[in-house]
Coordinates of C-alpha atoms in Angstrom, one line a residue:
M227 CA 40.1 9.4 94.4
N228 CA 37.0 7.4 95.5
Q229 CA 39.0 4.2 94.8
M230 CA 41.9 5.5 96.8
H231 CA 39.6 6.5 99.6
G232 CA 38.1 3.0 99.7
T233 CA 41.6 1.5 99.6
A234 CA 42.7 3.6 102.6
K235 CA 39.7 2.5 104.6
E236 CA 40.4 -1.1 103.8
V237 CA 44.1 -0.6 104.8
D238 CA 43.1 1.0 108.1
R239 CA 40.7 -1.9 108.9
V240 CA 43.4 -4.5 108.1
V241 CA 46.2 -2.7 110.0
D242 CA 44.0 -2.1 113.0
M243 CA 43.3 -5.8 113.1
T244 CA 47.1 -6.4 112.7
N245 CA 46.3 -9.2 110.3
E246 CA 49.0 -8.9 107.7
Q247 CA 48.2 -12.2 106.0
V248 CA 44.7 -11.2 105.2
W249 CA 45.9 -7.9 103.7
S250 CA 48.7 -9.7 101.8
R251 CA 46.1 -12.2 100.4
I252 CA 43.9 -9.4 99.1
A253 CA 46.9 -7.8 97.2
R254 CA 48.1 -11.2 95.9
T255 CA 44.6 -12.0 94.6
H256 CA 44.7 -8.9 92.5
L257 CA 48.1 -9.9 91.1
R258 CA 47.0 -13.5 90.3
Q259 CA 44.0 -12.1 88.4
G260 CA 46.1 -9.6 86.4
R261 CA 44.9 -6.5 88.2
I262 CA 48.4 -5.1 88.7
Q263 CA 47.4 -1.5 89.1
E264 CA 44.9 -2.3 91.8
A265 CA 47.5 -4.3 93.7
Q266 CA 50.0 -1.5 93.3
T267 CA 47.6 1.1 94.7
L268 CA 46.7 -1.1 97.7
V269 CA 50.4 -1.9 98.5
N270 CA 51.5 1.7 98.3
A271 CA 48.7 2.8 100.6
W272 CA 49.6 0.1 103.1
A273 CA 53.3 0.9 103.0
E274 CA 52.7 4.5 103.8
R275 CA 50.9 3.5 107.1
A276 CA 53.3 0.6 108.0
E277 CA 56.7 1.3 106.4
R278 CA 58.5 -0.8 108.9
L279 CA 56.5 -3.9 108.2
A280 CA 58.2 -6.7 106.2
E281 CA 55.0 -7.8 104.4
P282 CA 54.3 -4.7 102.3
K283 CA 57.9 -4.6 101.3
A284 CA 57.7 -8.3 100.2
L285 CA 54.5 -7.4 98.2
R286 CA 56.4 -4.6 96.5
A287 CA 59.0 -7.2 95.6
L288 CA 56.2 -9.4 94.2
L289 CA 55.0 -6.5 92.1
A290 CA 58.5 -5.8 90.7
L291 CA 58.7 -9.5 89.9
S292 CA 55.4 -9.3 87.9
R293 CA 57.0 -6.6 85.8
D294 CA 60.2 -8.7 85.2
R295 CA 62.3 -6.4 87.4
L296 CA 64.4 -9.1 88.9
D297 CA 67.1 -7.1 90.6
E298 CA 64.5 -4.8 92.2
A299 CA 62.5 -7.8 93.3
R300 CA 65.5 -9.5 94.8
S301 CA 66.6 -6.3 96.7
L302 CA 63.1 -5.6 98.2
A303 CA 62.7 -9.3 99.2
T304 CA 66.1 -9.3 100.9
Q305 CA 65.1 -6.2 102.8
A306 CA 61.8 -7.7 103.8
A307 CA 63.5 -10.8 105.1
A308 CA 66.0 -8.6 107.1
L309 CA 63.1 -6.8 108.7
D310 CA 61.4 -10.0 109.7
E311 CA 62.9 -13.4 109.1
R312 CA 59.4 -14.9 109.5
C313 CA 58.1 -13.2 106.4
A314 CA 57.2 -16.2 104.2
L315 CA 56.4 -14.0 101.2
A316 CA 59.9 -12.7 101.1
Y317 CA 61.4 -16.2 100.7
F318 CA 58.7 -17.0 98.1
V319 CA 59.8 -14.0 96.0
L320 CA 63.5 -14.9 96.5
A321 CA 62.8 -18.4 95.2
Q322 CA 61.3 -17.0 92.0
T323 CA 64.2 -14.7 91.4
H324 CA 66.5 -17.8 91.8
L325 CA 64.4 -19.7 89.3
A326 CA 64.6 -16.9 86.8
R327 CA 68.4 -17.2 87.0
G328 CA 68.3 -21.0 86.7
Q329 CA 69.3 -21.6 90.3
A330 CA 66.8 -24.4 91.1
Q331 CA 68.5 -25.7 94.2
E332 CA 68.6 -22.2 95.8
A333 CA 65.0 -21.7 94.9
L334 CA 64.0 -25.0 96.5
I335 CA 65.7 -24.0 99.8
C336 CA 63.8 -20.7 99.8
L337 CA 60.5 -22.4 99.1
Q338 CA 61.1 -24.9 101.9
R339 CA 61.5 -22.0 104.3
A340 CA 58.4 -20.3 102.9
T341 CA 56.2 -23.3 103.2
A342 CA 57.5 -24.1 106.7
L343 CA 56.6 -20.5 107.8
Q344 CA 53.2 -20.5 106.1
P345 CA 52.2 -24.2 105.4
G346 CA 48.7 -23.4 104.3
D347 CA 49.6 -21.1 101.4
A348 CA 48.6 -22.8 98.2
E349 CA 50.8 -20.6 96.0
F350 CA 53.9 -21.6 97.9
T351 CA 52.9 -25.3 97.9
C352 CA 52.3 -25.4 94.2
L353 CA 55.5 -23.7 93.2
R354 CA 57.5 -26.1 95.5
A355 CA 55.6 -29.1 93.9
Q356 CA 56.4 -27.7 90.4
L357 CA 60.1 -27.6 91.4
L358 CA 59.9 -31.3 92.5
L359 CA 58.2 -32.2 89.2
D360 CA 60.9 -30.4 87.2
N361 CA 63.5 -32.4 89.1
G362 CA 61.7 -35.7 88.2
E363 CA 60.3 -36.2 91.7
S364 CA 56.6 -36.6 90.8
R365 CA 55.8 -39.0 93.7
Q366 CA 57.2 -36.5 96.2
A367 CA 55.2 -33.7 94.6
E368 CA 52.0 -35.8 94.7
A369 CA 52.6 -36.6 98.4
M370 CA 53.1 -32.9 99.2
L371 CA 49.9 -31.9 97.4
R372 CA 47.9 -34.7 99.0
Q373 CA 49.2 -33.7 102.4
A374 CA 48.1 -30.1 101.9
L375 CA 44.6 -31.3 101.0
D376 CA 44.5 -33.7 103.9
E377 CA 45.4 -30.8 106.2
G378 CA 42.4 -28.8 105.0
V379 CA 43.9 -26.6 102.4
R380 CA 41.0 -26.5 99.9
D381 CA 42.5 -24.6 97.1
G382 CA 41.6 -25.0 93.5
T383 CA 45.2 -24.6 92.2
I384 CA 46.3 -27.5 94.5
Q385 CA 43.5 -29.7 93.3
L386 CA 44.2 -29.0 89.6
M387 CA 47.9 -29.5 90.0
L388 CA 47.4 -32.9 91.8
A389 CA 44.9 -33.9 89.0
E390 CA 47.6 -33.0 86.4
I391 CA 50.1 -35.3 88.1
L392 CA 47.6 -38.1 88.4
F393 CA 46.5 -37.7 84.8
H394 CA 49.9 -39.0 83.7
Q395 CA 49.8 -42.1 86.0
Q396 CA 48.1 -45.1 84.4
E397 CA 47.2 -46.8 87.6
V398 CA 45.1 -44.0 89.1
D399 CA 41.3 -44.2 89.2
P400 CA 39.9 -41.8 86.5
A401 CA 37.0 -40.9 88.9
E402 CA 39.5 -39.4 91.3
I403 CA 41.0 -37.2 88.6
E404 CA 37.6 -36.2 87.4
A405 CA 36.5 -35.2 90.9
L406 CA 39.7 -33.2 91.5
V407 CA 39.4 -31.3 88.2
R408 CA 35.7 -30.5 88.7
A409 CA 36.4 -29.1 92.2
G410 CA 39.4 -27.2 91.0
C411 CA 37.6 -25.6 88.1
E412 CA 34.7 -24.6 90.4
A413 CA 37.1 -23.0 92.9
V414 CA 39.1 -21.1 90.4
P415 CA 37.0 -20.7 87.2
E416 CA 39.2 -17.9 86.0
M417 CA 42.2 -20.4 85.7
A418 CA 42.2 -21.3 82.0
A419 CA 44.7 -24.2 82.5
G420 CA 42.1 -25.9 84.7
W421 CA 39.5 -25.9 81.9
A422 CA 42.1 -27.2 79.5
L423 CA 43.0 -30.0 81.8
H424 CA 39.3 -30.9 82.2
A425 CA 39.1 -31.0 78.4
R426 CA 42.0 -33.5 78.3
V427 CA 40.4 -35.7 81.0
L428 CA 37.1 -35.8 79.1
A429 CA 38.8 -36.4 75.8
Q430 CA 40.6 -39.4 77.2
A431 CA 37.3 -40.7 78.5
G432 CA 35.9 -40.4 75.0
D433 CA 33.5 -37.5 75.6
L434 CA 34.9 -35.3 72.9
E435 CA 31.9 -32.9 72.7
A436 CA 32.2 -32.1 76.4
A437 CA 35.9 -31.8 76.0
R438 CA 35.4 -29.2 73.2
Q439 CA 33.1 -27.2 75.5
R440 CA 35.7 -27.0 78.3
L441 CA 38.4 -26.1 75.9
D442 CA 36.3 -23.3 74.5
L443 CA 36.1 -21.9 78.1
A444 CA 39.9 -22.1 78.3
L445 CA 40.3 -20.3 75.0
G446 CA 37.8 -17.7 76.1
L447 CA 40.1 -16.8 79.0
R448 CA 43.4 -17.1 76.9
P449 CA 42.5 -17.0 73.2
D450 CA 46.0 -16.8 71.9
F451 CA 47.7 -19.4 74.2
T452 CA 49.6 -21.8 71.9
P453 CA 49.1 -25.0 74.0
F454 CA 45.3 -24.5 74.0
L455 CA 45.2 -23.9 70.2
L456 CA 47.2 -27.1 69.6
Q457 CA 45.0 -29.0 72.0
L458 CA 42.0 -27.7 70.0
A459 CA 43.5 -28.9 66.8
Q460 CA 44.2 -32.3 68.2
L461 CA 40.7 -32.5 69.5
R462 CA 39.3 -31.5 66.1
L463 CA 41.2 -34.4 64.5
G464 CA 39.8 -36.7 67.2
Q465 CA 36.3 -35.6 66.4
G466 CA 36.7 -36.8 62.8
A467 CA 38.2 -33.9 60.9
N468 CA 39.3 -36.0 57.9
D469 CA 37.9 -34.4 54.8
G470 CA 39.8 -31.7 52.8
G471 CA 37.9 -28.7 54.2
Q472 CA 38.1 -29.8 57.8
L473 CA 41.8 -30.6 57.6
K474 CA 42.5 -27.2 56.0
E475 CA 40.8 -25.6 59.1
V476 CA 42.9 -27.7 61.4
E477 CA 46.0 -26.8 59.5
A478 CA 45.2 -23.1 59.7
L479 CA 44.7 -23.5 63.5
V480 CA 48.1 -25.2 63.9
R481 CA 49.8 -22.6 61.8
R482 CA 48.3 -19.8 64.0
A483 CA 49.6 -21.6 67.1
A484 CA 53.0 -22.0 65.5
V485 CA 53.2 -18.2 64.9
L486 CA 52.2 -17.4 68.5
G487 CA 54.5 -20.1 69.9
P488 CA 57.5 -20.5 67.5
T489 CA 59.5 -22.6 70.0
D490 CA 56.7 -25.1 70.8
W491 CA 57.8 -28.4 69.2
R492 CA 54.2 -29.7 69.3
A493 CA 53.1 -27.3 66.5
P494 CA 55.4 -28.7 63.7
L495 CA 54.7 -32.2 64.9
L496 CA 50.9 -31.7 64.6
L497 CA 51.3 -29.8 61.3
S498 CA 53.3 -32.6 59.8
Q499 CA 50.7 -35.1 60.9
V500 CA 47.9 -33.1 59.3
Q501 CA 49.9 -32.6 56.1
C502 CA 50.6 -36.4 55.8
Q503 CA 46.9 -37.1 56.5
Q504 CA 46.2 -34.9 53.5
G505 CA 48.6 -36.9 51.4
A506 CA 51.2 -34.1 51.3
W507 CA 54.1 -36.3 52.5
A508 CA 56.8 -34.0 51.0
A509 CA 55.3 -31.0 52.8
G510 CA 55.2 -32.9 56.0
L511 CA 58.8 -33.7 55.6
R512 CA 59.7 -30.1 55.0
T513 CA 57.8 -29.0 58.1
L514 CA 59.9 -31.4 60.2
A515 CA 63.2 -30.4 58.6
E516 CA 62.5 -26.7 59.2
A517 CA 61.5 -27.4 62.8
G518 CA 64.8 -29.2 63.3
R519 CA 66.7 -25.9 62.6
D520 CA 64.7 -23.8 65.1
I521 CA 63.7 -26.1 67.9
P522 CA 65.8 -28.4 70.0
R523 CA 65.5 -32.1 69.0
Q524 CA 62.5 -33.6 70.6
P525 CA 61.9 -37.4 70.6
Q526 CA 58.4 -37.3 69.1
L527 CA 59.6 -34.9 66.3
L528 CA 62.4 -37.3 65.4
L529 CA 60.1 -40.3 65.4
Q530 CA 57.7 -38.5 63.1
L531 CA 60.6 -37.6 60.8
A532 CA 61.7 -41.2 60.7
R533 CA 58.1 -42.3 59.8
V534 CA 57.8 -39.8 57.0
C535 CA 61.2 -40.6 55.6
A536 CA 60.4 -44.3 55.6
L537 CA 57.2 -43.7 53.7
L538 CA 59.0 -41.7 51.1
G539 CA 61.7 -44.3 50.7
Q540 CA 64.5 -42.2 52.3
F541 CA 65.7 -45.1 54.4
Q542 CA 69.1 -43.7 55.4
A543 CA 67.5 -40.4 56.6
A544 CA 64.9 -42.5 58.5
R545 CA 67.6 -44.5 60.3
E546 CA 69.5 -41.3 61.2
A547 CA 66.3 -39.8 62.7
L548 CA 65.7 -43.0 64.6
E549 CA 69.2 -42.9 66.1
Q550 CA 68.7 -39.3 67.1
G551 CA 65.3 -40.2 68.6
T552 CA 66.9 -43.0 70.7
A553 CA 69.6 -40.6 71.9
A554 CA 66.9 -38.0 72.8
G555 CA 65.1 -40.5 75.0
A556 CA 62.2 -41.7 72.9
G557 CA 60.0 -44.4 74.5
S558 CA 60.8 -48.0 73.7
A559 CA 57.3 -48.9 72.5
D560 CA 57.3 -45.9 70.0
L561 CA 60.8 -46.8 68.9
R562 CA 59.9 -50.4 68.2
A563 CA 56.9 -49.5 66.2
V564 CA 58.8 -47.1 63.9
R565 CA 61.7 -49.5 63.6
L566 CA 59.4 -52.3 62.5
D567 CA 57.7 -50.1 59.9
L568 CA 61.1 -49.0 58.6
S569 CA 62.4 -52.6 58.5
L570 CA 59.4 -53.9 56.6
R571 CA 59.4 -51.0 54.1
E572 CA 63.2 -51.3 53.5
G573 CA 63.0 -55.1 53.1
D574 CA 65.2 -55.8 56.2
F575 CA 63.2 -58.8 57.3
V576 CA 66.0 -60.1 59.5
G577 CA 65.7 -56.8 61.5
A578 CA 61.9 -57.2 61.4
S579 CA 62.2 -60.7 62.7
R580 CA 64.2 -59.5 65.7
L581 CA 61.6 -56.9 66.4
F582 CA 58.8 -59.6 66.2
D583 CA 60.9 -61.7 68.5
E584 CA 60.5 -59.0 71.1
L585 CA 56.8 -59.3 70.6
D586 CA 56.9 -63.1 71.3
A587 CA 57.0 -64.0 67.6
T588 CA 58.3 -67.4 66.5
P589 CA 61.1 -67.1 63.9
T590 CA 64.5 -65.9 65.1
S591 CA 66.2 -65.4 61.7
A592 CA 64.9 -65.2 58.2
R593 CA 65.6 -63.7 54.8
R594 CA 63.5 -62.3 52.0
V595 CA 61.9 -64.5 49.4
P596 CA 63.7 -63.8 46.1
L597 CA 61.9 -62.7 42.9
P598 CA 60.8 -64.3 40.6
L599 CA 59.1 -66.8 42.9
T600 CA 59.2 -70.4 41.5
H601 CA 58.6 -73.9 42.7
D602 CA 62.3 -74.5 43.0
V603 CA 62.8 -71.4 45.1
V604 CA 60.3 -72.2 47.9
K605 CA 59.9 -76.0 47.8
G606 CA 60.5 -77.4 51.3
Q607 CA 61.3 -73.9 52.7
C608 CA 59.7 -72.4 55.8
I609 CA 58.0 -69.1 55.2
G610 CA 56.8 -66.8 58.0
L611 CA 54.1 -64.3 56.9
V612 CA 54.2 -61.0 58.9
P613 CA 51.0 -59.0 59.2
Q614 CA 51.2 -55.3 60.2
D615 CA 47.7 -55.3 61.6
I616 CA 44.9 -57.9 62.1
G617 CA 42.7 -56.6 59.3
Q618 CA 45.6 -57.0 56.8
C619 CA 46.2 -60.4 58.2
F620 CA 42.6 -61.5 57.4
L621 CA 43.0 -60.0 53.9
Y622 CA 46.3 -61.4 52.7
V623 CA 46.2 -64.8 54.3
R624 CA 44.1 -65.9 51.3
Y625 CA 47.4 -66.2 49.3
A626 CA 48.9 -68.8 51.6
R627 CA 47.5 -71.7 49.6
A628 CA 49.4 -70.6 46.5
L629 CA 52.7 -70.8 48.5
G630 CA 51.7 -74.3 49.8
D631 CA 51.0 -75.4 46.2
L632 CA 54.6 -74.4 45.4
G633 CA 55.8 -76.7 48.1
A634 CA 56.5 -74.3 50.9
R635 CA 55.6 -74.7 54.6
V636 CA 53.8 -71.5 55.8
R637 CA 52.9 -70.0 59.1
V638 CA 51.7 -66.6 60.3
V639 CA 54.0 -64.7 62.6
A640 CA 51.5 -63.5 65.2
P641 CA 50.4 -64.1 68.8
E642 CA 49.3 -67.7 69.4
P643 CA 45.5 -67.3 69.5
L644 CA 45.5 -65.5 66.1
Q645 CA 48.1 -67.9 64.7
R646 CA 46.0 -70.9 65.7
F647 CA 42.8 -69.4 64.2
L648 CA 44.6 -68.7 60.9
S649 CA 46.1 -72.1 60.8
R650 CA 42.8 -73.4 59.5
T651 CA 43.3 -71.4 56.3
P652 CA 44.3 -73.6 53.4
G653 CA 48.1 -73.6 53.2
I654 CA 48.9 -72.5 56.7
E655 CA 50.5 -74.8 59.2
P656 CA 49.3 -75.0 62.8
P657 CA 51.7 -73.6 65.4
D658 CA 52.1 -77.0 67.1
A659 CA 52.9 -79.0 63.9
A660 CA 55.1 -82.0 64.8
A661 CA 57.9 -81.2 62.3
P662 CA 60.6 -78.8 63.5
W663 CA 60.0 -75.3 62.1
S664 CA 62.3 -72.3 61.8
A665 CA 61.7 -69.6 59.3
T666 CA 63.9 -69.5 56.2
Y667 CA 62.0 -66.5 54.7
L668 CA 60.1 -63.8 56.5
E669 CA 57.6 -61.9 54.3
P670 CA 55.3 -59.0 54.9
M671 CA 51.8 -60.2 53.8
Q672 CA 51.1 -57.3 51.5
R673 CA 54.0 -58.4 49.3
L674 CA 52.4 -61.8 48.5
P675 CA 50.4 -60.8 45.4
L676 CA 53.7 -59.4 43.9
L677 CA 55.6 -62.5 44.7
L678 CA 53.0 -64.8 43.3
G679 CA 52.1 -62.8 40.3
A680 CA 48.5 -63.1 41.4
P681 CA 45.8 -60.6 40.6
D682 CA 45.2 -58.0 43.4
T683 CA 41.9 -59.6 44.4
G684 CA 43.2 -63.1 45.0
P685 CA 40.8 -66.1 45.1
T686 CA 37.3 -65.2 46.1
N687 CA 35.2 -68.3 45.2
E688 CA 35.2 -69.8 48.7
A689 CA 35.6 -69.0 52.4
Y690 CA 39.2 -69.2 53.6
L691 CA 38.7 -68.1 57.2
R692 CA 37.0 -70.6 59.4
P693 CA 36.1 -71.0 63.1
S694 CA 36.5 -74.3 64.8
S695 CA 33.5 -76.7 64.7
E696 CA 33.4 -76.8 68.5
A697 CA 33.0 -73.0 68.6
V698 CA 30.3 -73.1 65.9
D699 CA 28.3 -75.9 67.8
R700 CA 28.4 -73.9 71.0
T701 CA 27.3 -70.7 69.3
R702 CA 24.6 -72.3 67.3
Q703 CA 22.9 -73.5 70.5
L704 CA 22.9 -69.9 71.7
R705 CA 21.7 -68.6 68.4
D706 CA 18.9 -71.2 68.1
A707 CA 17.5 -70.1 71.5
H708 CA 16.5 -66.8 69.9
A709 CA 13.6 -67.2 67.4
G710 CA 14.3 -63.9 65.5
P711 CA 17.0 -62.8 63.1
C712 CA 20.6 -62.2 64.2
L713 CA 23.1 -59.4 63.3
V714 CA 26.7 -58.9 64.4
I715 CA 27.1 -55.1 64.6
D716 CA 30.2 -53.0 65.2
L717 CA 29.7 -49.3 64.7
P718 CA 31.9 -46.8 66.5
E719 CA 30.5 -44.8 69.4
D720 CA 31.4 -41.5 67.8
M721 CA 29.5 -42.3 64.6
K722 CA 26.6 -39.8 65.4
L723 CA 24.3 -40.7 62.6
P724 CA 20.8 -39.2 62.5
W725 CA 19.2 -42.6 61.7
L726 CA 20.8 -44.7 64.3
A727 CA 17.8 -44.3 66.7
E728 CA 15.5 -45.5 63.9
L729 CA 17.8 -48.4 63.3
G730 CA 17.6 -49.3 66.9
S731 CA 13.8 -49.2 66.9
W732 CA 13.7 -51.4 63.7
L733 CA 15.9 -54.0 65.3
V734 CA 13.5 -54.2 68.3
Q735 CA 10.5 -54.5 66.0
Q736 CA 12.1 -57.3 64.0
R737 CA 13.2 -59.0 67.2
V738 CA 16.8 -59.0 66.0
L739 CA 19.4 -60.5 68.3
V740 CA 22.2 -57.9 68.2
V741 CA 25.7 -59.3 68.8
L742 CA 28.1 -56.6 70.0
L743 CA 31.9 -56.7 70.3
A744 CA 33.4 -56.5 73.8
G745 CA 33.4 -53.0 75.2
T746 CA 30.8 -51.6 72.8
Q747 CA 28.2 -49.5 74.5
A748 CA 25.8 -48.9 71.6
A749 CA 23.9 -46.1 73.4
W750 CA 21.6 -45.8 70.3
L751 CA 20.0 -49.2 71.0
P752 CA 16.7 -49.1 73.0
P753 CA 16.9 -50.8 76.5
Q754 CA 14.5 -53.5 75.3
A755 CA 16.7 -54.6 72.4
H756 CA 18.0 -58.2 72.4
C757 CA 21.7 -57.9 72.9
R758 CA 24.6 -60.2 73.5
H759 CA 28.2 -58.9 74.2
L760 CA 31.1 -61.1 73.1
P761 CA 33.9 -61.8 75.5
P762 CA 37.0 -59.7 75.0
D763 CA 39.8 -61.1 72.8
D764 CA 37.9 -64.2 71.8
L765 CA 38.4 -64.5 68.0
E766 CA 36.9 -68.0 67.9
S767 CA 33.6 -66.8 69.4
L768 CA 33.5 -63.8 67.1
A769 CA 34.0 -65.9 64.0
A770 CA 31.4 -68.5 65.1
W771 CA 28.8 -65.7 65.7
I772 CA 29.6 -64.4 62.2
Q773 CA 28.9 -67.8 60.7
V774 CA 25.6 -68.4 62.5
A775 CA 24.3 -64.8 62.2
D776 CA 22.2 -63.6 59.3
A777 CA 24.6 -60.7 58.5
V778 CA 27.3 -58.4 59.7
V779 CA 27.1 -54.6 59.9
T780 CA 30.4 -52.8 60.4
Q781 CA 32.7 -50.0 59.3
D782 CA 36.0 -50.5 57.5
R783 CA 37.5 -52.4 60.4
P784 CA 39.1 -55.8 60.9
L785 CA 35.6 -57.2 61.3
A786 CA 34.9 -56.4 57.6
H787 CA 37.9 -58.4 56.5
L788 CA 37.0 -61.3 58.8
A789 CA 33.4 -61.4 57.6
G790 CA 34.5 -61.1 53.9
G791 CA 37.1 -63.9 54.3
M792 CA 34.3 -66.1 55.8
H793 CA 32.0 -65.2 52.8
A794 CA 29.4 -63.9 55.3
A795 CA 26.7 -61.6 54.2
G796 CA 27.2 -58.0 55.4
L797 CA 27.0 -54.3 55.0
V798 CA 30.2 -52.3 55.3
M799 CA 30.0 -48.5 56.0
L800 CA 33.0 -47.0 54.2
A801 CA 34.2 -43.6 55.4
L802 CA 36.1 -41.2 53.1
D803 CA 39.5 -42.4 54.4
H804 CA 38.7 -46.1 54.1
D805 CA 41.2 -48.8 53.3
P806 CA 42.1 -48.5 49.6
V807 CA 41.7 -52.2 49.0
F808 CA 37.9 -51.6 48.8
G809 CA 38.4 -49.4 45.7
S810 CA 36.1 -46.5 44.9
G811 CA 32.7 -45.9 43.5
S812 CA 31.3 -49.5 43.4
S813 CA 28.8 -50.9 45.9
R814 CA 30.6 -54.3 45.7
S815 CA 34.2 -55.3 46.0
P816 CA 35.8 -58.1 44.1
L817 CA 37.8 -58.9 47.3
Y818 CA 34.6 -59.8 49.2
P819 CA 31.6 -60.5 46.9
T820 CA 29.3 -61.2 49.8
L821 CA 29.7 -57.8 51.3
Q822 CA 27.7 -54.7 50.2
L823 CA 29.5 -51.4 50.5
Y824 CA 27.8 -48.2 51.6
R825 CA 30.1 -45.2 51.0
E826 CA 30.3 -41.8 52.7
T827 CA 30.5 -38.9 50.3
V828 CA 32.3 -35.6 50.5
S829 CA 29.2 -33.6 49.8
E830 CA 26.6 -35.4 51.9
G831 CA 28.7 -37.4 54.4
W832 CA 26.6 -40.0 56.1
Q833 CA 23.3 -38.1 55.4
T834 CA 20.9 -40.8 54.5
T835 CA 17.5 -42.0 55.7
A836 CA 16.6 -44.9 57.9
D837 CA 14.4 -46.3 55.1
S838 CA 17.4 -46.6 52.7
L839 CA 19.5 -48.3 55.2
L840 CA 16.8 -50.7 56.3
G841 CA 16.1 -51.4 52.7
L842 CA 19.7 -52.7 52.5
L843 CA 19.5 -54.6 55.7
A844 CA 16.1 -56.3 55.3
P845 CA 17.2 -58.8 52.6
L846 CA 20.3 -59.7 54.6
V847 CA 18.2 -60.5 57.6
Q848 CA 15.9 -62.8 55.5
Q849 CA 18.8 -64.4 53.5
R850 CA 19.5 -67.4 55.6
E851 CA 15.9 -68.4 55.9
S852 CA 15.6 -68.8 52.2
A853 CA 19.1 -70.1 51.4
P854 CA 21.2 -71.3 54.3
P855 CA 24.9 -71.4 53.6
A856 CA 27.0 -74.5 53.5
E857 CA 28.7 -75.6 56.7
M858 CA 32.2 -74.0 56.7
A859 CA 33.6 -75.1 60.1
T860 CA 36.4 -77.6 60.2
P861 CA 36.6 -80.6 62.4

């Protein structure tokens, strides 16, 4: 009764002021925040005192709509519009009843009327913008939301919706998106979707810990909302959930989301990815097959199905999934990547050659080198070696000399800077060789040991990757200007190791010149550290610095293969999911005898002490002073 008495007083005050919009805003705020009973009580009290007003009748229609009573909502909204054709809320409710029946065009007409009558209403503006988005008119939706903000409508929902649109546009300044999201979340902290959007923005910027905090806020408001649970699972994977226990936790999270949202196609996609990451390829395939029976075909689901089928050797099924993905509108870049993987696994090197042509590769047609490989088979033939990634390229190019010894002409099918760098490898021709060149055979590099009958390790008694002598001369002058040791370091920013700060202090004490790859922040390094950042995409400079430095410190990345191929001293931090070519257990690899391997363990992870790490690094720093390596640059 006290609540009713307070409500009646508020009604009297609003009605006396004849300010219907203020009263309507109070009731609608209750509805937006899920307080349906409070909104019902207020609307009933107002309707008793102003039964001939259109606004309370429109609010009753909105209440009916919140309870999924579409016919009642439509009838009440129509009556409200008949009482007062300027009642914007009536047209807003009519628009939503049209949407519920799939009548998008009629809904848009009603919304245009509502926003024309009440242009400053954020709820009307956002729904109209959403209709434009659903119709593929994102630029028009963006323009309308910006206009509302320019006209002084400072509403959090408008700011968040505009941020969502801009988030999917590559050319937009990330700072603008961040500002909009922050303002929107501060204005409507009870809006869970705003915190989830902020988490996505932060995750894209690489701040995964802050993203996790924002997502926890979203889940606190809506703990069983499927998209938020899937976003959390994706974030957990991005934070490095890669051992068995962590992946099981992520899998349980995805399965919970799938139960809550059985029609959300992202759940089976993510579950399949987690299962494949665990090595359960057959289970990942079953997940996708089951999803195909219950969920309409989605491009990303179909591409994942094609990937898994290709890995399992089910090439016909992979091709069918690719065709369906194409018909479903999959992006061209994603399609090309999956087609290339399928072509290489299937041995369709003519198809792979065409795909590489699209990436500005050299050969236009080729066929597979037959087994067994003999001198007669390849003598005088032109063979194009196809790498799937740059690390694999540095690893397998060591076998090129054996092909050359059999009489073949060999080049690497890669972009020109990489192709030119690798042309100094024994057996590889430069890209501008005088003799005409067109590939007869196109081979994936990982097949070379099989073709040649060579041991898995290949030759290891000398360097086979070399920078140019000009690059080495330039770099040596820069190196000699620093009196202390020199290390090339490439550790990922998310590698939050407890001893990194101590490593940074040690580097300063030893006056080590730290050479960092382009874009590396290395926040763990003290400000007074001697650092040099390499220019982006400059392979020659990187290789030259590796040659003149005392050692390399890196994870299992292309840099490890490059340093190993140059016979440079180094320390490689091997995570649990490292490249299998490094084997298991040993601290040395027959592939690269100059590199020392430091392995993450399941039980202890990277838990080690600075002393043990520095004990490995100290001899590397002193190595060149005692025994400088032979010059490996080529003229």
